[in-house]
């Protein structure tokens, strides 16, 4: 591209006459309201491009994705207040029942490896609907399970079914929002998973007053509502961006004739097979896309190169090579985030004299902390920092600008952990524990947003693979934690257990993320570019 023409002109109006939300444009690039080039570049003449959809529709889609991601962790922890009833029902020990938190996390870990490639082939919508259906059926099974083995199996498929909320859900967000909006939108997405983790025990404590089965029935009702919303209000968002942008450039260069999908299916097939040269230079093929697809699509989406079914696993392994992704995610998941499960599963142990619904109310500190963090100090603040630093850097963004919030986040997490451990062992008033929870929740929310935003900004054209790696590692840490946390507390008590958590977070994570912050650009250069891209960015010669 020749460079920016600074002469401004308004973005094209939408069909209803309203001004589009693309910011303003130049002859070369579409720019954000801050004057920075938009990423991805929208196809300005195509109302089927998700980037051109109305703000209202984007927010509806974001709400659906957030609701499913809320359920991603809600199903894991909402059963915690019912542990005594589950022990009695299934004649099991507390340690065995604690595994029922780990089992859905195993499904949440394996699911992203299964769902990513199909979502890049037949589209996001079909996979999200299929996964939600599986989760709904499994939740009904958990409510009716007569044995512990049956309950465990149902819990696994609950996690497996809702797992597309991680990588496929993030892909949907990337499909409909620009990079300069990413911090806020990823912050809201992260808020959903954190709130699900924390609201789950709060609601479960009250529903358990009826029965532990009704905890599952409520989850089934929530999955049912989300499924209806997906069917009627979630269009396909995977869009052949490379093809459509190429057509836009040719259209500006010289007049051409457009052939629709209905007029020339053979030409569309040629484009999908990487044989664009079969069509004359003056002919453009317009494949069916997004809202123009069938109501439930089960065939490969036209106009882009698709991965093979096993490519998700191959790319997961290859992601270890791209050190800024693997190091930052692994250090966050196994040195920081997995302490959330420690706190959640230890609340009934820390406050055994409180009834389950009162124990649920003790999660309010965590909920308030994550909400305040997101509103004031997380996604929107991250976007603001990136814009300010970019302008001071000659309008050049770097992914490492996202990591500035990781340092205060780790410190908040450590302080909250130590304070809570001391408050439990010394029998302090419950309000001290709530302050500790608020600090801990704020740190987790801020850190999660910083790391997710960073890895997506580092490799934006491989976001499906990076988020698959994130989802697998995050839930593997959640799967492992319940197996060792109870023995740890039994051996050394709450103070030293939680202090150990805090030391690992501060002493382990901060230096590692600081190293990535300082040398991230060099590490990316050393690793070289990935050998694949998301299908919407792939040209006809990439496989």
Short mmCIF file of C-alpha atoms in Angstrom, two decimals:
data_model
loop_
_atom_site.label_atom_id
_atom_site.label_comp_id
_atom_site.label_asym_id
_atom_site.label_seq_id
_atom_site.Cartn_x
_atom_site.Cartn_y
_atom_site.Cartn_z
CA UNK A 1 0.00 0.00 0.00
CA UNK A 2 1.36 3.36 -1.04
CA UNK A 3 0.72 5.14 2.24
CA UNK A 4 -1.96 7.21 3.87
CA UNK A 5 -3.74 10.01 2.11
CA UNK A 6 -4.64 12.38 4.92
CA UNK A 7 -7.62 13.91 3.12
CA UNK A 8 -10.69 12.86 5.04
CA UNK A 9 -14.05 11.71 3.77
CA UNK A 10 -16.98 10.28 5.64
CA UNK A 11 -17.50 6.55 5.91
CA UNK A 12 -20.29 5.24 3.68
CA UNK A 13 -23.76 5.36 5.24
CA UNK A 14 -25.54 2.17 6.20
CA UNK A 15 -28.70 1.12 4.32
CA UNK A 16 -30.93 2.76 6.93
CA UNK A 17 -29.18 6.08 6.40
CA UNK A 18 -27.23 6.06 9.65
CA UNK A 19 -23.49 6.72 9.62
CA UNK A 20 -21.43 3.56 9.89
CA UNK A 21 -19.21 3.05 12.93
CA UNK A 22 -15.98 2.59 10.98
CA UNK A 23 -14.56 5.98 11.96
CA UNK A 24 -13.47 8.06 8.97
CA UNK A 25 -11.65 6.79 5.90
CA UNK A 26 -8.99 7.81 3.41
CA UNK A 27 -8.39 6.67 -0.14
CA UNK A 28 -5.92 4.11 1.22
CA UNK A 29 -7.07 2.94 4.65
CA UNK A 30 -10.05 2.98 6.95
CA UNK A 31 -9.04 4.78 10.15
CA UNK A 32 -10.32 4.62 13.71
CA UNK A 33 -11.70 7.76 15.40
CA UNK A 34 -8.23 8.16 16.94
CA UNK A 35 -6.65 8.39 13.48
CA UNK A 36 -4.96 4.98 13.60
CA UNK A 37 -5.42 2.41 10.80
CA UNK A 38 -8.22 -0.05 11.52
CA UNK A 39 -7.42 -3.73 11.88
CA UNK A 40 -8.88 -5.71 10.27
CA UNK A 41 -9.69 -3.49 7.30
CA UNK A 42 -13.44 -3.60 6.56
CA UNK A 43 -14.93 -4.23 3.14
CA UNK A 44 -16.72 -0.91 3.03
CA UNK A 45 -19.24 -1.78 0.33
CA UNK A 46 -20.37 -5.08 1.87
CA UNK A 47 -23.09 -5.05 4.51
CA UNK A 48 -22.52 -8.79 5.01
CA UNK A 49 -19.09 -7.99 6.49
CA UNK A 50 -19.51 -8.41 10.28
CA UNK A 51 -17.33 -5.35 10.86
CA UNK A 52 -20.02 -3.25 9.13
CA UNK A 53 -22.92 -4.49 11.26
CA UNK A 54 -24.69 -2.10 13.57
CA UNK A 55 -23.42 -1.48 17.09
CA UNK A 56 -26.67 -2.89 18.46
CA UNK A 57 -26.31 -6.21 16.64
CA UNK A 58 -22.66 -6.50 17.65
CA UNK A 59 -23.63 -5.96 21.28
CA UNK A 60 -26.33 -8.62 21.05
CA UNK A 61 -23.80 -11.09 19.64
CA UNK A 62 -21.28 -10.13 22.32
CA UNK A 63 -23.95 -10.70 25.00
CA UNK A 64 -24.65 -14.21 23.65
CA UNK A 65 -20.94 -15.08 23.58
CA UNK A 66 -20.51 -13.71 27.11
CA UNK A 67 -23.52 -15.68 28.37
CA UNK A 68 -22.05 -18.92 27.05
CA UNK A 69 -18.62 -18.06 28.46
CA UNK A 70 -20.31 -17.31 31.80
CA UNK A 71 -21.67 -20.87 31.77
CA UNK A 72 -18.15 -22.11 30.94
CA UNK A 73 -17.17 -21.71 34.60
CA UNK A 74 -20.59 -21.42 36.22
CA UNK A 75 -21.24 -25.14 35.72
CA UNK A 76 -17.91 -25.91 37.40
CA UNK A 77 -18.44 -24.07 40.67
CA UNK A 78 -22.20 -23.79 41.18
CA UNK A 79 -22.19 -27.25 42.75
CA UNK A 80 -19.62 -26.37 45.45
CA UNK A 81 -22.22 -25.43 48.13
CA UNK A 82 -23.92 -28.80 47.59
CA UNK A 83 -20.81 -30.87 48.41
CA UNK A 84 -22.25 -32.25 51.71
CA UNK A 85 -25.48 -33.33 49.96
CA UNK A 86 -23.50 -34.88 47.09
CA UNK A 87 -21.36 -36.79 49.61
CA UNK A 88 -24.49 -38.18 51.20
CA UNK A 89 -26.28 -38.94 47.92
CA UNK A 90 -23.35 -40.78 46.34
CA UNK A 91 -21.75 -42.10 49.58
CA UNK A 92 -18.45 -40.42 48.65
CA UNK A 93 -15.62 -38.65 50.46
CA UNK A 94 -15.03 -34.89 50.26
CA UNK A 95 -11.93 -35.49 48.13
CA UNK A 96 -13.98 -37.56 45.65
CA UNK A 97 -16.65 -34.88 45.46
CA UNK A 98 -13.94 -32.26 44.96
CA UNK A 99 -13.03 -34.13 41.77
CA UNK A 100 -16.46 -33.24 40.38
CA UNK A 101 -15.05 -29.73 39.95
CA UNK A 102 -12.01 -31.09 38.11
CA UNK A 103 -13.92 -33.38 35.72
CA UNK A 104 -15.79 -30.64 33.79
CA UNK A 105 -12.49 -28.73 33.62
CA UNK A 106 -11.06 -31.75 31.78
CA UNK A 107 -13.88 -31.48 29.23
CA UNK A 108 -13.24 -27.75 28.97
CA UNK A 109 -9.57 -28.53 28.20
CA UNK A 110 -10.16 -31.15 25.52
CA UNK A 111 -13.09 -29.43 23.82
CA UNK A 112 -11.21 -26.51 22.23
CA UNK A 113 -8.86 -28.98 20.51
CA UNK A 114 -11.87 -30.72 18.95
CA UNK A 115 -14.02 -27.70 18.04
CA UNK A 116 -11.52 -25.23 16.53
CA UNK A 117 -11.02 -26.78 13.08
CA UNK A 118 -14.73 -27.50 12.44
CA UNK A 119 -15.48 -23.89 13.42
CA UNK A 120 -13.01 -22.75 10.76
CA UNK A 121 -14.61 -25.06 8.19
CA UNK A 122 -18.40 -24.94 8.60
CA UNK A 123 -18.48 -21.76 10.67
CA UNK A 124 -18.79 -20.51 14.22
CA UNK A 125 -22.59 -20.59 14.47
CA UNK A 126 -23.08 -24.31 13.82
CA UNK A 127 -20.35 -25.31 16.30
CA UNK A 128 -21.63 -23.03 19.06
CA UNK A 129 -25.19 -24.36 18.64
CA UNK A 130 -24.00 -27.99 18.60
CA UNK A 131 -21.84 -27.49 21.70
CA UNK A 132 -24.63 -25.78 23.63
CA UNK A 133 -27.00 -28.63 22.74
CA UNK A 134 -24.50 -31.19 24.09
CA UNK A 135 -24.08 -29.15 27.28
CA UNK A 136 -27.86 -28.94 27.73
CA UNK A 137 -28.35 -32.71 27.36
CA UNK A 138 -25.39 -33.44 29.68
CA UNK A 139 -26.79 -31.06 32.32
CA UNK A 140 -30.11 -32.92 32.29
CA UNK A 141 -28.09 -36.12 32.69
CA UNK A 142 -26.26 -34.68 35.71
CA UNK A 143 -29.59 -33.81 37.34
CA UNK A 144 -30.88 -37.37 36.88
CA UNK A 145 -27.62 -39.32 37.47
CA UNK A 146 -28.23 -42.19 39.95
CA UNK A 147 -24.54 -42.97 40.59
CA UNK A 148 -21.33 -41.02 41.10
CA UNK A 149 -19.85 -42.50 37.91
CA UNK A 150 -22.85 -41.33 35.89
CA UNK A 151 -22.68 -37.92 37.52
CA UNK A 152 -18.97 -37.64 36.68
CA UNK A 153 -19.60 -38.60 33.03
CA UNK A 154 -22.36 -36.01 32.71
CA UNK A 155 -20.11 -33.38 34.27
CA UNK A 156 -17.39 -34.13 31.70
CA UNK A 157 -19.78 -33.64 28.77
CA UNK A 158 -21.10 -30.46 30.35
CA UNK A 159 -17.60 -29.05 30.09
CA UNK A 160 -16.99 -30.51 26.64
CA UNK A 161 -20.23 -29.04 25.29
CA UNK A 162 -19.73 -25.51 26.60
CA UNK A 163 -16.01 -25.43 25.69
CA UNK A 164 -16.49 -23.65 22.29
CA UNK A 165 -17.22 -20.53 24.38
CA UNK A 166 -13.45 -20.19 24.81
CA UNK A 167 -11.72 -20.26 21.42
CA UNK A 168 -14.76 -20.12 19.10
CA UNK A 169 -16.36 -17.43 21.24
CA UNK A 170 -13.18 -15.34 21.09
CA UNK A 171 -13.08 -15.88 17.31
CA UNK A 172 -16.60 -14.45 17.05
CA UNK A 173 -15.50 -11.36 18.99
CA UNK A 174 -12.52 -10.94 16.67
CA UNK A 175 -14.83 -11.34 13.66
CA UNK A 176 -17.09 -8.43 14.61
CA UNK A 177 -14.83 -5.93 16.41
CA UNK A 178 -11.74 -3.94 15.44
CA UNK A 179 -8.38 -4.16 17.16
CA UNK A 180 -8.72 -0.77 18.86
CA UNK A 181 -11.87 -2.11 20.59
CA UNK A 182 -10.24 -5.38 21.60
CA UNK A 183 -9.14 -4.49 25.12
CA UNK A 184 -12.63 -3.51 26.23
CA UNK A 185 -14.36 -6.40 24.47
CA UNK A 186 -11.86 -8.99 25.69
CA UNK A 187 -12.20 -7.48 29.15
CA UNK A 188 -15.95 -8.06 29.05
CA UNK A 189 -15.37 -11.59 27.71
CA UNK A 190 -12.94 -12.31 30.56
CA UNK A 191 -15.40 -10.74 33.00
CA UNK A 192 -17.97 -13.32 31.89
CA UNK A 193 -15.74 -16.29 32.74
CA UNK A 194 -14.66 -14.77 36.04
CA UNK A 195 -18.22 -13.90 37.04
CA UNK A 196 -19.43 -17.39 36.12
CA UNK A 197 -16.76 -18.85 38.37
CA UNK A 198 -17.80 -16.64 41.29
CA UNK A 199 -21.56 -16.25 40.80
CA UNK A 200 -21.90 -20.03 40.49
CA UNK A 201 -21.44 -20.77 44.22
CA UNK A 202 -23.57 -17.76 45.18
CA UNK A 203 -26.57 -19.00 43.21
CA UNK A 204 -25.84 -22.66 43.95
CA UNK A 205 -25.95 -21.98 47.68
CA UNK A 206 -29.55 -20.74 47.49
CA UNK A 207 -30.77 -23.31 44.96
CA UNK A 208 -29.31 -26.05 47.16
CA UNK A 209 -31.97 -25.13 49.73
CA UNK A 210 -34.38 -26.90 47.35
CA UNK A 211 -32.09 -29.78 46.32
CA UNK A 212 -28.73 -30.38 44.70
CA UNK A 213 -30.58 -31.67 41.62
CA UNK A 214 -32.17 -28.26 41.12
CA UNK A 215 -28.71 -26.73 40.79
CA UNK A 216 -28.43 -28.74 37.56
CA UNK A 217 -32.00 -28.02 36.47
CA UNK A 218 -31.34 -24.29 36.72
CA UNK A 219 -28.20 -24.72 34.61
CA UNK A 220 -30.30 -26.62 32.06
CA UNK A 221 -32.79 -23.75 31.91
CA UNK A 222 -29.95 -21.26 31.35
CA UNK A 223 -28.47 -23.41 28.58
CA UNK A 224 -31.91 -23.63 26.98
CA UNK A 225 -32.32 -19.85 26.94
CA UNK A 226 -28.83 -19.40 25.47
CA UNK A 227 -29.54 -22.03 22.82
CA UNK A 228 -32.69 -20.19 21.70
CA UNK A 229 -30.73 -16.92 21.55
CA UNK A 230 -28.00 -18.57 19.45
CA UNK A 231 -30.51 -20.01 16.99
CA UNK A 232 -32.38 -16.76 16.40
CA UNK A 233 -29.90 -13.95 17.10
CA UNK A 234 -26.40 -15.31 16.33
CA UNK A 235 -25.60 -15.13 12.60
CA UNK A 236 -22.51 -16.68 11.09
CA UNK A 237 -19.52 -14.36 11.59
CA UNK A 238 -16.73 -16.21 9.74
CA UNK A 239 -16.20 -14.03 6.66
CA UNK A 240 -13.93 -14.51 3.57
CA UNK A 241 -12.08 -11.26 4.25
CA UNK A 242 -9.07 -11.88 2.03
CA UNK A 243 -11.22 -12.65 -1.00
CA UNK A 244 -13.62 -9.76 -0.48
CA UNK A 245 -10.84 -7.20 0.13
CA UNK A 246 -9.09 -8.40 -3.01
CA UNK A 247 -12.32 -7.90 -4.96
CA UNK A 248 -12.69 -4.41 -3.48
CA UNK A 249 -9.18 -3.47 -4.63
CA UNK A 250 -9.83 -4.80 -8.15
CA UNK A 251 -13.13 -2.95 -8.27
CA UNK A 252 -11.37 0.32 -7.49
CA UNK A 253 -8.70 -0.42 -10.10
CA UNK A 254 -11.06 -1.20 -12.99
CA UNK A 255 -14.76 -1.91 -13.63
CA UNK A 256 -15.76 -5.55 -13.43
CA UNK A 257 -18.73 -7.82 -13.59
CA UNK A 258 -19.90 -9.51 -10.40
CA UNK A 259 -21.28 -13.03 -10.52
CA UNK A 260 -23.34 -14.13 -7.54
CA UNK A 261 -23.15 -17.57 -5.96
CA UNK A 262 -26.43 -18.50 -7.57
CA UNK A 263 -25.22 -17.56 -11.06
CA UNK A 264 -21.96 -19.46 -11.15
CA UNK A 265 -21.45 -22.19 -8.55
CA UNK A 266 -18.58 -23.58 -10.62
CA UNK A 267 -16.60 -20.35 -10.25
CA UNK A 268 -17.22 -20.29 -6.53
CA UNK A 269 -15.89 -23.83 -6.32
CA UNK A 270 -12.80 -22.74 -8.21
CA UNK A 271 -12.16 -20.00 -5.67
CA UNK A 272 -12.51 -22.45 -2.78
CA UNK A 273 -10.07 -24.83 -4.45
CA UNK A 274 -7.48 -22.09 -4.92
CA UNK A 275 -8.10 -21.82 -8.67
CA UNK A 276 -9.10 -18.17 -9.02
CA UNK A 277 -7.34 -18.09 -12.39
CA UNK A 278 -10.13 -20.25 -13.86
CA UNK A 279 -12.36 -17.19 -13.85
CA UNK A 280 -11.60 -14.31 -16.28
CA UNK A 281 -9.86 -11.27 -14.80
CA UNK A 282 -12.93 -9.09 -15.26
CA UNK A 283 -15.21 -11.49 -13.38
CA UNK A 284 -15.68 -11.40 -9.61
CA UNK A 285 -17.14 -14.33 -7.71
CA UNK A 286 -19.37 -13.42 -4.78
CA UNK A 287 -19.69 -16.42 -2.41
CA UNK A 288 -22.46 -16.80 0.10
CA UNK A 289 -21.36 -15.43 3.46
CA UNK A 290 -22.50 -14.61 7.01
CA UNK A 291 -26.23 -13.68 6.99
CA UNK A 292 -26.65 -14.98 3.42
CA UNK A 293 -25.89 -18.58 4.46
CA UNK A 294 -28.49 -21.23 5.20
CA UNK A 295 -30.17 -21.12 8.62
CA UNK A 296 -28.13 -24.10 9.88
CA UNK A 297 -25.04 -24.52 7.74
CA UNK A 298 -23.26 -27.89 7.77
CA UNK A 299 -21.00 -27.54 4.70
CA UNK A 300 -17.63 -25.79 4.28
CA UNK A 301 -18.06 -22.05 3.97
CA UNK A 302 -17.18 -20.80 0.49
CA UNK A 303 -14.54 -18.26 -0.44
CA UNK A 304 -11.68 -19.34 1.87
CA UNK A 305 -9.13 -22.06 2.48
CA UNK A 306 -10.12 -24.41 5.28
CA UNK A 307 -7.91 -26.28 7.77
CA UNK A 308 -7.84 -30.03 8.06
CA UNK A 309 -9.60 -31.55 11.05
CA UNK A 310 -6.31 -32.41 12.73
CA UNK A 311 -4.78 -28.98 12.15
CA UNK A 312 -5.95 -27.77 15.57
CA UNK A 313 -3.76 -30.32 17.33
CA UNK A 314 -0.83 -29.62 15.00
CA UNK A 315 -1.12 -25.87 15.55
CA UNK A 316 -1.47 -26.37 19.31
CA UNK A 317 1.89 -28.15 19.33
CA UNK A 318 3.45 -25.56 17.01
CA UNK A 319 2.30 -22.74 19.30
CA UNK A 320 4.96 -23.76 21.83
CA UNK A 321 7.50 -22.37 19.33
CA UNK A 322 6.00 -18.88 19.56
CA UNK A 323 7.46 -18.16 22.96
CA UNK A 324 5.60 -14.95 23.78
CA UNK A 325 2.35 -16.91 23.59
CA UNK A 326 3.40 -20.13 25.31
CA UNK A 327 5.45 -18.45 28.07
CA UNK A 328 2.91 -15.78 28.97
CA UNK A 329 -0.08 -18.16 28.94
CA UNK A 330 1.60 -21.02 30.82
CA UNK A 331 3.04 -18.69 33.47
CA UNK A 332 -0.36 -17.03 33.95
CA UNK A 333 -2.37 -20.26 34.07
CA UNK A 334 -0.05 -22.30 36.28
CA UNK A 335 1.39 -19.50 38.39
CA UNK A 336 -1.61 -17.25 38.85
CA UNK A 337 -5.08 -18.14 37.58
CA UNK A 338 -5.44 -21.62 39.04
CA UNK A 339 -5.54 -20.14 42.55
CA UNK A 340 -9.14 -19.13 41.73
CA UNK A 341 -10.11 -22.78 42.07
CA UNK A 342 -8.19 -22.94 45.35
CA UNK A 343 -10.23 -20.08 46.77
CA UNK A 344 -13.57 -21.31 45.42
CA UNK A 345 -13.21 -24.88 46.65
CA UNK A 346 -11.79 -23.81 50.03
CA UNK A 347 -14.66 -21.51 51.03
CA UNK A 348 -16.78 -24.40 52.48
CA UNK A 349 -13.69 -25.61 54.37
CA UNK A 350 -12.80 -22.12 55.63
CA UNK A 351 -16.33 -21.37 56.88
CA UNK A 352 -17.75 -24.78 57.87
CA UNK A 353 -20.18 -23.31 60.43
CA UNK A 354 -22.04 -21.30 57.78
CA UNK A 355 -24.92 -22.82 55.85
CA UNK A 356 -24.39 -23.32 52.09
CA UNK A 357 -26.42 -20.26 51.04
CA UNK A 358 -24.46 -18.06 53.48
CA UNK A 359 -21.22 -19.50 52.10
CA UNK A 360 -22.47 -18.49 48.66
CA UNK A 361 -22.94 -14.91 49.85
CA UNK A 362 -19.26 -14.81 50.81
CA UNK A 363 -18.41 -14.77 47.09
CA UNK A 364 -19.80 -11.23 46.82
CA UNK A 365 -16.36 -9.78 47.58
CA UNK A 366 -14.87 -11.61 44.61
CA UNK A 367 -17.74 -10.55 42.36
CA UNK A 368 -17.47 -6.89 43.37
CA UNK A 369 -13.69 -6.92 42.92
CA UNK A 370 -13.87 -8.27 39.37
CA UNK A 371 -16.64 -5.82 38.41
CA UNK A 372 -14.77 -2.78 39.73
CA UNK A 373 -11.59 -3.96 38.07
CA UNK A 374 -13.26 -4.31 34.67
CA UNK A 375 -15.10 -1.01 34.85
CA UNK A 376 -12.14 1.08 36.01
CA UNK A 377 -8.85 -0.72 35.52
CA UNK A 378 -9.03 -3.45 32.92
CA UNK A 379 -10.17 -3.58 29.27
CA UNK A 380 -11.03 0.08 28.66
CA UNK A 381 -7.93 1.25 30.52
CA UNK A 382 -5.83 -1.15 28.44
CA UNK A 383 -7.22 0.35 25.21
CA UNK A 384 -6.53 3.86 26.53
CA UNK A 385 -2.94 2.98 27.43
CA UNK A 386 -2.32 1.47 23.99
CA UNK A 387 -3.67 4.57 22.20
CA UNK A 388 -1.57 6.94 24.34
CA UNK A 389 1.60 4.89 23.99
CA UNK A 390 1.02 4.44 20.25
CA UNK A 391 0.72 8.17 19.63
CA UNK A 392 3.91 8.76 21.62
CA UNK A 393 5.56 6.06 19.47
CA UNK A 394 4.79 7.64 16.11
CA UNK A 395 1.37 5.98 15.78
CA UNK A 396 3.00 2.54 16.01
CA UNK A 397 1.38 -0.04 18.27
CA UNK A 398 3.23 -2.91 19.88
CA UNK A 399 1.52 -5.88 21.56
CA UNK A 400 3.72 -5.43 24.64
CA UNK A 401 1.83 -2.24 25.47
CA UNK A 402 -0.93 -4.55 26.77
CA UNK A 403 1.28 -5.94 29.54
CA UNK A 404 1.63 -2.81 31.68
CA UNK A 405 -1.46 -3.78 33.68
CA UNK A 406 -0.06 -7.21 34.56
CA UNK A 407 2.25 -5.86 37.29
CA UNK A 408 -0.32 -4.16 39.55
CA UNK A 409 -2.65 -7.09 38.85
CA UNK A 410 -0.16 -9.64 40.20
CA UNK A 411 0.47 -7.53 43.31
CA UNK A 412 -3.25 -7.18 44.02
CA UNK A 413 -3.69 -10.93 43.63
CA UNK A 414 -0.83 -11.68 46.05
CA UNK A 415 -2.04 -9.25 48.71
CA UNK A 416 -5.58 -10.62 48.52
CA UNK A 417 -4.39 -14.22 48.90
CA UNK A 418 -2.20 -13.53 51.94
CA UNK A 419 -4.84 -11.41 53.64
CA UNK A 420 -7.51 -14.09 53.21
CA UNK A 421 -5.29 -16.88 54.51
CA UNK A 422 -4.45 -14.91 57.65
CA UNK A 423 -8.09 -13.91 58.21
CA UNK A 424 -9.24 -17.55 58.16
CA UNK A 425 -6.55 -18.93 60.48
CA UNK A 426 -6.92 -16.09 62.99
CA UNK A 427 -10.72 -15.99 62.86
CA UNK A 428 -11.03 -12.37 61.76
CA UNK A 429 -14.43 -10.84 61.04
CA UNK A 430 -15.87 -11.98 57.70
CA UNK A 431 -15.55 -8.45 56.25
CA UNK A 432 -11.75 -8.85 56.24
CA UNK A 433 -12.14 -11.89 54.02
CA UNK A 434 -14.44 -9.90 51.72
CA UNK A 435 -11.82 -7.15 51.31
CA UNK A 436 -9.24 -9.84 50.56
CA UNK A 437 -11.57 -11.41 48.00
CA UNK A 438 -12.16 -8.03 46.32
CA UNK A 439 -8.41 -7.44 45.94
CA UNK A 440 -7.87 -10.98 44.69
CA UNK A 441 -10.76 -10.79 42.20
CA UNK A 442 -9.59 -7.43 40.86
CA UNK A 443 -6.09 -8.79 40.27
CA UNK A 444 -7.31 -11.94 38.51
CA UNK A 445 -9.63 -9.95 36.22
CA UNK A 446 -6.96 -7.39 35.30
CA UNK A 447 -4.28 -10.02 34.73
CA UNK A 448 -6.51 -12.25 32.63
CA UNK A 449 -7.47 -9.34 30.37
CA UNK A 450 -3.85 -8.22 30.00
CA UNK A 451 -2.57 -11.67 29.01
CA UNK A 452 -5.45 -12.48 26.62
CA UNK A 453 -5.22 -9.10 24.91
CA UNK A 454 -1.46 -9.44 24.59
CA UNK A 455 -1.36 -12.85 22.91
CA UNK A 456 -4.16 -11.91 20.49
CA UNK A 457 -2.41 -8.65 19.59
CA UNK A 458 0.90 -10.50 19.17
CA UNK A 459 -0.56 -12.89 16.58
CA UNK A 460 -3.91 -11.43 15.46
CA UNK A 461 -4.09 -13.58 12.31
CA UNK A 462 -3.67 -16.74 14.40
CA UNK A 463 -6.15 -15.83 17.15
CA UNK A 464 -8.02 -19.14 16.98
CA UNK A 465 -4.81 -21.08 17.68
CA UNK A 466 -3.64 -18.77 20.47
CA UNK A 467 -7.00 -18.90 22.21
CA UNK A 468 -7.14 -22.68 21.83
CA UNK A 469 -3.75 -22.84 23.55
CA UNK A 470 -5.03 -20.49 26.27
CA UNK A 471 -8.23 -22.47 26.85
CA UNK A 472 -6.41 -25.81 27.10
CA UNK A 473 -3.79 -24.51 29.54
CA UNK A 474 -6.30 -22.56 31.63
CA UNK A 475 -8.52 -25.57 32.16
CA UNK A 476 -5.66 -28.01 32.64
CA UNK A 477 -4.61 -25.84 35.58
CA UNK A 478 -8.19 -25.89 36.88
CA UNK A 479 -8.29 -29.68 36.44
CA UNK A 480 -5.11 -30.22 38.48
CA UNK A 481 -5.79 -27.78 41.34
CA UNK A 482 -8.56 -29.68 43.20
CA UNK A 483 -6.32 -32.75 43.49
CA UNK A 484 -3.70 -31.06 45.69
CA UNK A 485 -5.30 -28.08 47.42
CA UNK A 486 -7.05 -29.94 50.27
CA UNK A 487 -3.91 -31.90 51.31
CA UNK A 488 -1.87 -28.67 51.15
CA UNK A 489 -4.22 -26.89 53.57
CA UNK A 490 -4.38 -29.94 55.86
CA UNK A 491 -0.57 -29.98 56.11
CA UNK A 492 0.31 -26.29 56.63
CA UNK A 493 -2.94 -24.39 57.19
CA UNK A 494 -4.57 -21.54 55.31
CA UNK A 495 -1.98 -18.83 55.98
CA UNK A 496 1.00 -20.65 54.53
CA UNK A 497 -0.99 -22.28 51.74
CA UNK A 498 -2.29 -18.93 50.49
CA UNK A 499 1.06 -17.24 51.16
CA UNK A 500 2.66 -19.90 48.99
CA UNK A 501 0.12 -19.08 46.27
CA UNK A 502 0.96 -15.37 46.55
CA UNK A 503 4.73 -15.93 46.45
CA UNK A 504 4.41 -18.01 43.30
CA UNK A 505 2.26 -15.35 41.62
CA UNK A 506 4.50 -12.40 42.46
CA UNK A 507 7.97 -13.98 42.38
CA UNK A 508 7.32 -16.31 39.44
CA UNK A 509 4.89 -14.44 37.18
CA UNK A 510 6.08 -10.83 37.41
CA UNK A 511 9.71 -11.53 36.33
CA UNK A 512 8.57 -13.81 33.51
CA UNK A 513 6.02 -11.33 32.16
CA UNK A 514 8.58 -8.53 32.56
CA UNK A 515 10.98 -10.54 30.41
CA UNK A 516 8.28 -10.99 27.75
CA UNK A 517 7.44 -7.29 28.04
CA UNK A 518 11.07 -6.28 27.47
CA UNK A 519 12.11 -8.83 24.86
CA UNK A 520 8.77 -9.74 23.26
CA UNK A 521 9.53 -8.06 19.93
CA UNK A 522 12.88 -9.87 19.66
CA UNK A 523 11.29 -13.17 20.65
CA UNK A 524 8.65 -12.83 17.94
CA UNK A 525 11.32 -11.97 15.37
CA UNK A 526 13.38 -14.98 16.41
CA UNK A 527 10.37 -17.33 16.16
CA UNK A 528 9.46 -16.04 12.71
CA UNK A 529 5.93 -15.77 11.32
CA UNK A 530 3.56 -18.72 11.87
CA UNK A 531 3.00 -20.99 8.90
CA UNK A 532 -0.77 -20.57 9.04
CA UNK A 533 -3.43 -17.90 9.46
CA UNK A 534 -7.12 -17.89 10.34
CA UNK A 535 -9.12 -18.95 7.27
CA UNK A 536 -10.67 -15.50 6.80
CA UNK A 537 -7.19 -14.09 6.18
CA UNK A 538 -5.84 -16.96 4.09
CA UNK A 539 -5.27 -16.50 0.37
CA UNK A 540 -5.87 -19.26 -2.15
CA UNK A 541 -2.30 -20.56 -2.05
CA UNK A 542 -2.06 -21.07 1.73
CA UNK A 543 -2.83 -24.46 3.25
#
